Structures are given as structure tokens and as C-alpha cells.
């Protein structure tokens, strides 16, 4: 699926890790566990995950609507699915944000400033919701239930700190004074290959400072719509929680339920690894092994943990890839996908 030897090499590496992980987990025991799953509960888990994906798209649409960008909610869903599909094939930092900004910058009543502001604020909200849910889960487990955190408390604290700091950093990206300072101090080749590429042809003479003005105006428009921002954060939080909820329902389908709040905590590690993964498509092998290890930490036997991990990944990754691919190519984004991949 990926172009070039590098993509083939990294995909092959992921497959090797995945096979090694399966071999260690004893595939025959895992298959015995998989044979017991309830297909109806699993189908409901897949549906819940899909609903979370649509809520994630809708949360971005609310920000676009606050900016009065002329896209429908279905068009925002399509753009989101295209961005997710491409980044699953070619993992790049903030890839979904870059692709979505590219896809909406030329829409009715849109510009580069609005496109950038919408995706950066959306990313900040994602990290805010991510950190808040982990903190709530830690409180539920330790304070309200009086139990020990199933993973190292230092890791939970670090991931919450990572979410908070990254949200602040994304916010700084929208500061016009900081942007102008970085632009003015950048070498000529950085200006040409990074900043100047964001400038529309209609603003070529004014250059990147015109984009900064658009970003500043877009942020002001967003801040004037507090309800849209609140709903967007809540929708992002729901999307994030559906990953943990899907894993919980998968465990139910296999007759081995795991505490939901404990799953939220172990998902902190998974989410952290996913955000750092810029090499292996979909985190193939790495995420599977890490998720299994996390379930083992919760006291689940290895074969059952591997079975829950495999079905969870099937629901939250492979079925998402299929859905996003179908939407991308069915609704005329084939050319866009080819351009983005190249």
C-alpha cells in the first residue's frame, strides 16, 4: 500500500513484530478463546466505535461552523475519513490535521487561516479530553474505589502532563506574535519550503504575514462561539472514550469482562504510543503487543488478553480502515488520496 522501499520495509517490520507477538501468545490458545466470542456483542462494539468516529468528525465540523466555513457535516466527515485513511497508510506527525486543512482551505468562505485554526484547536481539544479522561479514571480507581492503579502511577502522571503540555503548545501555534517572530527569524530556505507554501496565490504579494492575520481573525471568531467549543470538546471526549468502551465490550463478548475505568488507564499507554508512532503503518504489531501486555497487567490470562487485543484492534483499526477507504474512494477522493500519498 505504501510507495517505495521504506514503506515496504516498515510494513514488513510491523508484520514481523506481529507474528512474533502471536507466536509468544500461543496462537492455538488464542484461537480457542476467540471461538467463544459473542458475535452480537462484538457487532455492537464495532457500532459504538463507528459512532465515536462520526462524533469525532462532527466535533471538527462544529469548529468549522463557528468559522462559517461552507462545508456540510457530511463533507467534514469525508475529509476526516480521508485524513485518517492516509495517515494509517503513511504515519506522519499531525498528519490528519495537515490533510484536513489542505482539503478545506479552498471551500466556500474558507481560507488558510481558518483551515489551520480549526485543525489546531481541534487537536488541542483532543489532548485536553484525553488528559481529562485519564485523570478522571485515576480518581475513580484510587479515590472512589480505593484500589491501586493497574499501571505505574508515574506513567499516568507523565501522560496527563504530556496531554496538557501539548495542548498548550498547540495553542501557542495560534499566537500571531509568536508566529511572526518565528517567521522573521527563520532562514530563507525554511520560509520558502514551509511558511510560503501556506500562502494562497491571491495573497502571494503579502506573503505569510497575511496567513497570520487570517489565523488571528479565525481564532477570534472561534472564541466568540463558546457553545460550539464546549460541544466540540465533549464530542471529542466521547470519541476518545469509545476506544476504551469498545475494548470493554469486546471483553464482554468473550465472557471475561474488564473494569471500564481500568481499561481507560491502560489505554493511556496505547494512546501515547500511537501519537509517537511515525514509522510503522497503524502501529502494526507494536500496538497489538502493548495492548495485550496492558490487559495482562490487569490480571487477564495471556491467551485471553491476546484474544481481547486482536478483536479490539479489529474493531478500532481494521474496520475503521475499511470504512474510511470506502468513503474516500466512493465519494471522489481517490485523486486527493493519490496526491497526498505522493
CSV table of C-alpha atoms in Angstrom, one decimal:
chain,number,residue,atom,x,y,z
A,1,UNK,CA,0.0,0.0,0.0
A,2,UNK,CA,2.9,2.3,0.6
A,3,UNK,CA,5.1,3.6,-2.1
A,4,UNK,CA,8.9,2.9,-2.1
A,5,UNK,CA,11.2,0.6,-0.3
A,6,UNK,CA,10.9,2.5,3.0
A,7,UNK,CA,7.2,1.8,3.3
A,8,UNK,CA,7.6,-1.8,2.4
A,9,UNK,CA,10.4,-2.2,4.9
A,10,UNK,CA,8.5,-0.6,7.7
A,11,UNK,CA,5.3,-2.6,6.9
A,12,UNK,CA,7.4,-5.8,6.8
A,13,UNK,CA,8.9,-4.9,10.2
A,14,UNK,CA,5.4,-4.5,11.6
A,15,UNK,CA,4.4,-7.9,10.3
A,16,UNK,CA,7.4,-9.5,11.8
A,17,UNK,CA,6.6,-7.9,15.2
A,18,UNK,CA,3.0,-9.1,14.9
A,19,UNK,CA,4.0,-12.7,14.0
A,20,UNK,CA,6.5,-12.8,16.9
A,21,UNK,CA,3.8,-11.4,19.2
A,22,UNK,CA,1.3,-14.1,18.1
A,23,UNK,CA,3.9,-16.8,18.5
A,24,UNK,CA,4.7,-15.7,22.0
A,25,UNK,CA,0.9,-15.6,22.9
A,26,UNK,CA,0.4,-19.2,21.8
A,27,UNK,CA,-1.9,-18.8,18.7
A,28,UNK,CA,-3.7,-22.1,19.3
A,29,UNK,CA,-4.8,-21.0,22.8
A,30,UNK,CA,-5.8,-17.6,21.4
A,31,UNK,CA,-7.9,-19.2,18.7
A,32,UNK,CA,-9.6,-21.3,21.4
A,33,UNK,CA,-10.5,-18.1,23.2
A,34,UNK,CA,-11.7,-16.4,20.1
A,35,UNK,CA,-14.0,-19.2,19.3
A,36,UNK,CA,-16.1,-18.3,22.4
A,37,UNK,CA,-16.9,-14.7,21.5
A,38,UNK,CA,-20.5,-13.5,21.1
A,39,UNK,CA,-20.8,-12.0,17.6
A,40,UNK,CA,-23.8,-9.8,18.5
A,41,UNK,CA,-21.9,-8.1,21.4
A,42,UNK,CA,-18.9,-7.7,19.2
A,43,UNK,CA,-21.0,-6.2,16.4
A,44,UNK,CA,-22.4,-3.7,18.9
A,45,UNK,CA,-18.8,-2.9,20.0
A,46,UNK,CA,-17.9,-2.1,16.3
A,47,UNK,CA,-21.0,0.1,16.0
A,48,UNK,CA,-20.1,2.0,19.2
A,49,UNK,CA,-16.6,2.6,17.7
A,50,UNK,CA,-18.1,3.8,14.4
A,51,UNK,CA,-20.4,6.2,16.3
A,52,UNK,CA,-17.4,7.6,18.1
A,53,UNK,CA,-15.7,8.1,14.8
A,54,UNK,CA,-18.6,10.1,13.5
A,55,UNK,CA,-18.7,12.2,16.7
A,56,UNK,CA,-15.0,13.0,16.2
A,57,UNK,CA,-15.8,14.3,12.7
A,58,UNK,CA,-18.8,16.2,14.0
A,59,UNK,CA,-16.7,17.9,16.7
A,60,UNK,CA,-14.4,19.3,14.0
A,61,UNK,CA,-17.5,20.4,12.0
A,62,UNK,CA,-18.7,22.5,14.9
A,63,UNK,CA,-15.5,24.5,14.8
A,64,UNK,CA,-15.8,24.9,11.0
A,65,UNK,CA,-19.4,26.1,11.5
A,66,UNK,CA,-18.2,28.6,14.1
A,67,UNK,CA,-15.9,29.9,11.5
A,68,UNK,CA,-18.7,30.0,8.9
A,69,UNK,CA,-16.8,27.7,6.5
A,70,UNK,CA,-19.2,26.5,3.8
A,71,UNK,CA,-19.0,22.7,4.3
A,72,UNK,CA,-21.7,20.3,5.4
A,73,UNK,CA,-21.3,17.9,8.2
A,74,UNK,CA,-21.1,15.0,5.7
A,75,UNK,CA,-18.3,16.8,3.8
A,76,UNK,CA,-16.4,17.2,7.1
A,77,UNK,CA,-16.9,13.5,7.8
A,78,UNK,CA,-15.5,12.7,4.3
A,79,UNK,CA,-12.5,15.0,4.9
A,80,UNK,CA,-11.9,13.4,8.3
A,81,UNK,CA,-12.1,9.9,6.9
A,82,UNK,CA,-9.7,10.7,4.1
A,83,UNK,CA,-7.1,12.1,6.5
A,84,UNK,CA,-7.4,9.1,8.8
A,85,UNK,CA,-7.0,6.7,5.9
A,86,UNK,CA,-3.9,8.4,4.5
A,87,UNK,CA,-2.2,8.6,7.9
A,88,UNK,CA,-2.9,5.0,8.6
A,89,UNK,CA,-1.1,4.2,5.4
A,90,UNK,CA,1.7,6.8,5.9
A,91,UNK,CA,2.1,7.7,9.6
A,92,UNK,CA,3.3,11.3,9.9
A,93,UNK,CA,3.2,13.7,12.8
A,94,UNK,CA,-0.1,15.7,12.9
A,95,UNK,CA,-0.9,14.2,9.5
A,96,UNK,CA,-4.7,14.2,9.9
A,97,UNK,CA,-4.5,17.9,10.7
A,98,UNK,CA,-2.4,18.8,7.7
A,99,UNK,CA,-4.6,16.8,5.4
A,100,UNK,CA,-7.9,18.3,6.7
A,101,UNK,CA,-6.5,21.8,6.4
A,102,UNK,CA,-5.5,21.1,2.8
A,103,UNK,CA,-8.9,19.7,2.0
A,104,UNK,CA,-11.0,22.6,3.4
A,105,UNK,CA,-8.8,25.7,2.7
A,106,UNK,CA,-10.4,26.3,-0.7
A,107,UNK,CA,-14.0,25.7,0.4
A,108,UNK,CA,-16.7,28.4,0.4
A,109,UNK,CA,-15.9,31.2,2.9
A,110,UNK,CA,-12.7,29.5,3.9
A,111,UNK,CA,-9.0,30.4,3.8
A,112,UNK,CA,-5.7,29.0,5.0
A,113,UNK,CA,-6.0,30.8,8.4
A,114,UNK,CA,-9.5,29.2,9.1
A,115,UNK,CA,-8.3,25.8,8.0
A,116,UNK,CA,-5.2,25.9,10.2
A,117,UNK,CA,-7.1,27.3,13.2
A,118,UNK,CA,-9.8,24.7,13.0
A,119,UNK,CA,-7.5,21.7,13.0
A,120,UNK,CA,-5.0,23.1,15.6
A,121,UNK,CA,-7.8,23.9,18.0
A,122,UNK,CA,-9.4,20.5,17.4
A,123,UNK,CA,-6.1,18.8,18.1
A,124,UNK,CA,-5.7,20.8,21.3
A,125,UNK,CA,-9.2,19.8,22.4
A,126,UNK,CA,-8.4,16.1,21.6
A,127,UNK,CA,-5.4,16.3,24.0
A,128,UNK,CA,-7.4,18.1,26.7
A,129,UNK,CA,-10.2,15.5,26.6
A,130,UNK,CA,-7.5,12.7,26.6
A,131,UNK,CA,-5.8,14.1,29.7
A,132,UNK,CA,-9.1,14.8,31.5
A,133,UNK,CA,-10.5,11.3,31.0
A,134,UNK,CA,-7.3,9.7,32.2
A,135,UNK,CA,-7.3,11.9,35.3
A,136,UNK,CA,-11.0,11.0,35.9
A,137,UNK,CA,-10.2,7.3,35.5
A,138,UNK,CA,-7.3,7.6,38.0
A,139,UNK,CA,-9.6,9.3,40.5
A,140,UNK,CA,-12.3,6.6,40.0
A,141,UNK,CA,-9.9,3.8,40.6
A,142,UNK,CA,-7.9,5.2,43.5
A,143,UNK,CA,-10.2,7.6,45.4
A,144,UNK,CA,-13.7,6.2,44.9
A,145,UNK,CA,-12.8,2.5,44.8
A,146,UNK,CA,-9.7,2.6,47.0
A,147,UNK,CA,-7.8,0.4,44.6
A,148,UNK,CA,-4.3,0.6,43.2
A,149,UNK,CA,-3.7,2.0,39.7
A,150,UNK,CA,-3.0,-1.1,37.4
A,151,UNK,CA,-0.1,0.6,35.7
A,152,UNK,CA,2.7,2.7,37.1
A,153,UNK,CA,1.4,5.9,38.5
A,154,UNK,CA,4.4,7.8,37.1
A,155,UNK,CA,3.3,6.8,33.6
A,156,UNK,CA,-0.2,8.0,34.2
A,157,UNK,CA,1.1,11.3,35.5
A,158,UNK,CA,3.5,11.6,32.6
A,159,UNK,CA,0.8,11.0,30.0
A,160,UNK,CA,-1.5,13.6,31.6
A,161,UNK,CA,1.4,16.1,31.7
A,162,UNK,CA,2.1,15.2,28.0
A,163,UNK,CA,-1.5,15.9,27.1
A,164,UNK,CA,-1.6,19.2,29.0
A,165,UNK,CA,1.8,20.5,27.6
A,166,UNK,CA,1.0,19.5,24.0
A,167,UNK,CA,-2.4,21.3,24.3
A,168,UNK,CA,-0.5,24.5,25.4
A,169,UNK,CA,2.0,24.1,22.6
A,170,UNK,CA,-0.8,23.8,20.0
A,171,UNK,CA,-2.3,27.0,21.5
A,172,UNK,CA,1.0,28.8,21.1
A,173,UNK,CA,1.0,27.9,17.4
A,174,UNK,CA,-2.0,30.2,17.0
A,175,UNK,CA,-0.4,33.2,18.7
A,176,UNK,CA,0.2,35.8,16.0
A,177,UNK,CA,3.1,37.5,17.7
A,178,UNK,CA,4.9,34.2,18.2
A,179,UNK,CA,4.2,33.1,14.6
A,180,UNK,CA,5.5,36.4,13.2
A,181,UNK,CA,8.6,36.1,15.4
A,182,UNK,CA,9.4,32.6,14.2
A,183,UNK,CA,8.8,33.6,10.6
A,184,UNK,CA,11.1,36.6,10.8
A,185,UNK,CA,13.9,34.6,12.4
A,186,UNK,CA,13.7,31.7,10.1
A,187,UNK,CA,16.3,31.1,7.4
A,188,UNK,CA,15.3,31.8,3.8
A,189,UNK,CA,15.0,28.1,2.9
A,190,UNK,CA,12.7,27.5,5.8
A,191,UNK,CA,10.4,30.4,4.7
A,192,UNK,CA,10.3,29.1,1.1
A,193,UNK,CA,9.7,25.4,1.9
A,194,UNK,CA,7.4,25.7,4.9
A,195,UNK,CA,5.8,29.1,5.5
A,196,UNK,CA,5.4,30.3,1.9
A,197,UNK,CA,3.7,27.1,0.9
A,198,UNK,CA,0.8,28.1,3.1
A,199,UNK,CA,0.2,31.3,1.1
A,200,UNK,CA,-2.7,31.3,-1.4
A,201,UNK,CA,-2.0,32.7,-4.9
A,202,UNK,CA,-4.3,35.6,-4.2
A,203,UNK,CA,-2.1,36.7,-1.3
A,204,UNK,CA,1.3,36.0,-2.9
A,205,UNK,CA,2.4,39.6,-2.6
A,206,UNK,CA,1.6,39.9,1.1
A,207,UNK,CA,3.2,36.5,1.9
A,208,UNK,CA,2.9,34.6,5.1
A,209,UNK,CA,2.0,37.6,7.3
A,210,UNK,CA,-1.3,37.6,5.6
A,211,UNK,CA,-1.9,34.0,6.7
A,212,UNK,CA,-1.0,35.0,10.3
A,213,UNK,CA,-3.7,37.7,10.1
A,214,UNK,CA,-6.2,35.1,8.9
A,215,UNK,CA,-5.3,32.8,11.7
A,216,UNK,CA,-5.7,35.6,14.3
A,217,UNK,CA,-9.1,36.5,12.8
A,218,UNK,CA,-10.2,32.8,12.8
A,219,UNK,CA,-9.2,32.3,16.5
A,220,UNK,CA,-11.2,35.4,17.5
A,221,UNK,CA,-14.2,34.0,15.6
A,222,UNK,CA,-13.9,30.7,17.4
A,223,UNK,CA,-13.6,32.3,20.8
A,224,UNK,CA,-16.8,34.2,20.1
A,225,UNK,CA,-18.7,30.8,19.9
A,226,UNK,CA,-18.2,29.2,23.4
A,227,UNK,CA,-21.1,26.8,22.9
A,228,UNK,CA,-19.6,25.3,19.8
A,229,UNK,CA,-16.3,24.9,21.6
A,230,UNK,CA,-17.8,23.2,24.6
A,231,UNK,CA,-19.8,20.8,22.4
A,232,UNK,CA,-16.7,20.1,20.4
A,233,UNK,CA,-14.7,19.2,23.4
A,234,UNK,CA,-17.5,16.9,24.7
A,235,UNK,CA,-17.8,15.2,21.4
A,236,UNK,CA,-14.0,14.6,21.3
A,237,UNK,CA,-14.1,13.2,24.8
A,238,UNK,CA,-16.9,10.8,23.8
A,239,UNK,CA,-14.9,9.7,20.8
A,240,UNK,CA,-11.8,9.1,22.9
A,241,UNK,CA,-13.9,7.1,25.4
A,242,UNK,CA,-15.3,4.8,22.7
A,243,UNK,CA,-11.9,3.2,22.3
A,244,UNK,CA,-12.0,2.0,25.9
A,245,UNK,CA,-15.7,1.2,25.7
A,246,UNK,CA,-15.1,-0.9,22.6
A,247,UNK,CA,-12.4,-2.9,24.4
A,248,UNK,CA,-14.7,-3.3,27.4
A,249,UNK,CA,-17.5,-4.7,25.1
A,250,UNK,CA,-15.0,-7.0,23.4
A,251,UNK,CA,-14.1,-8.4,26.8
A,252,UNK,CA,-17.8,-8.9,27.5
A,253,UNK,CA,-18.2,-10.7,24.2
A,254,UNK,CA,-15.5,-13.2,25.3
A,255,UNK,CA,-17.1,-13.7,28.7
A,256,UNK,CA,-14.2,-12.1,30.5
A,257,UNK,CA,-15.3,-8.5,31.4
A,258,UNK,CA,-12.6,-6.0,32.5
A,259,UNK,CA,-13.3,-2.9,34.6
A,260,UNK,CA,-14.0,0.0,32.3
A,261,UNK,CA,-12.0,2.6,34.2
A,262,UNK,CA,-9.0,0.3,34.4
A,263,UNK,CA,-9.2,0.0,30.6
A,264,UNK,CA,-9.2,3.8,30.3
A,265,UNK,CA,-6.0,3.9,32.3
A,266,UNK,CA,-4.2,1.3,30.2
A,267,UNK,CA,-5.4,3.0,27.1
A,268,UNK,CA,-3.3,6.0,28.2
A,269,UNK,CA,-0.2,4.0,27.3
A,270,UNK,CA,-1.7,2.9,24.0
A,271,UNK,CA,-2.7,6.4,23.0
A,272,UNK,CA,0.7,7.7,23.9
A,273,UNK,CA,2.4,5.2,21.7
A,274,UNK,CA,0.0,5.9,18.9
A,275,UNK,CA,0.8,9.6,19.0
A,276,UNK,CA,4.5,8.9,18.9
A,277,UNK,CA,4.3,6.3,16.1
A,278,UNK,CA,5.7,7.9,12.9
A,279,UNK,CA,7.2,4.7,11.4
A,280,UNK,CA,5.1,1.6,11.2
A,281,UNK,CA,1.6,1.9,9.5
A,282,UNK,CA,-1.1,1.6,12.1
A,283,UNK,CA,1.4,0.6,14.7
A,284,UNK,CA,1.1,-2.9,13.4
A,285,UNK,CA,2.5,-5.4,15.9
A,286,UNK,CA,3.5,-2.8,18.4
A,287,UNK,CA,0.1,-1.6,19.4
A,288,UNK,CA,-1.2,-5.2,19.5
A,289,UNK,CA,1.6,-6.4,21.8
A,290,UNK,CA,1.3,-3.4,24.0
A,291,UNK,CA,-2.4,-3.7,24.4
A,292,UNK,CA,-2.1,-7.4,25.2
A,293,UNK,CA,0.6,-6.6,27.8
A,294,UNK,CA,-1.7,-3.9,29.3
A,295,UNK,CA,-4.5,-6.4,29.7
A,296,UNK,CA,-2.1,-8.9,31.3
A,297,UNK,CA,-1.2,-6.2,33.9
A,298,UNK,CA,-4.9,-6.1,34.7
A,299,UNK,CA,-4.8,-9.8,35.7
A,300,UNK,CA,-6.1,-11.2,32.4
A,301,UNK,CA,-4.5,-14.5,31.3
A,302,UNK,CA,-2.2,-14.1,28.3
A,303,UNK,CA,-4.3,-16.1,25.8
A,304,UNK,CA,-7.5,-14.2,26.8
A,305,UNK,CA,-5.6,-10.9,26.8
A,306,UNK,CA,-4.3,-11.6,23.2
A,307,UNK,CA,-7.8,-12.5,22.1
A,308,UNK,CA,-9.3,-9.3,23.5
A,309,UNK,CA,-6.5,-7.3,21.9
A,310,UNK,CA,-7.0,-8.9,18.5
A,311,UNK,CA,-10.7,-8.3,18.4
A,312,UNK,CA,-10.3,-4.7,19.8
A,313,UNK,CA,-7.8,-3.9,17.1
A,314,UNK,CA,-10.1,-5.5,14.5
A,315,UNK,CA,-12.9,-3.1,15.6
A,316,UNK,CA,-10.9,0.0,16.3
A,317,UNK,CA,-8.4,-0.2,13.4
A,318,UNK,CA,-9.1,-2.6,10.6
A,319,UNK,CA,-12.8,-2.0,10.4
A,320,UNK,CA,-12.1,1.8,10.6
A,321,UNK,CA,-9.6,1.5,7.7
A,322,UNK,CA,-12.2,-0.3,5.6
A,323,UNK,CA,-14.8,2.3,6.3
A,324,UNK,CA,-12.5,5.2,5.7
A,325,UNK,CA,-11.2,3.7,2.5
A,326,UNK,CA,-14.8,3.1,1.2
A,327,UNK,CA,-15.8,6.7,1.9
A,328,UNK,CA,-12.5,8.1,0.5
A,329,UNK,CA,-12.9,6.3,-2.9
A,330,UNK,CA,-16.7,6.2,-3.1
A,331,UNK,CA,-17.1,10.0,-2.8
A,332,UNK,CA,-14.5,11.1,-5.2
A,333,UNK,CA,-11.4,11.5,-3.0
A,334,UNK,CA,-9.3,8.9,-5.0
A,335,UNK,CA,-7.3,11.7,-6.7
A,336,UNK,CA,-6.8,13.5,-3.4
A,337,UNK,CA,-5.6,10.4,-1.7
A,338,UNK,CA,-3.1,9.7,-4.5
A,339,UNK,CA,-1.8,13.3,-4.3
A,340,UNK,CA,-1.4,13.1,-0.6
A,341,UNK,CA,0.3,9.8,-0.7
A,342,UNK,CA,2.8,11.1,-3.3
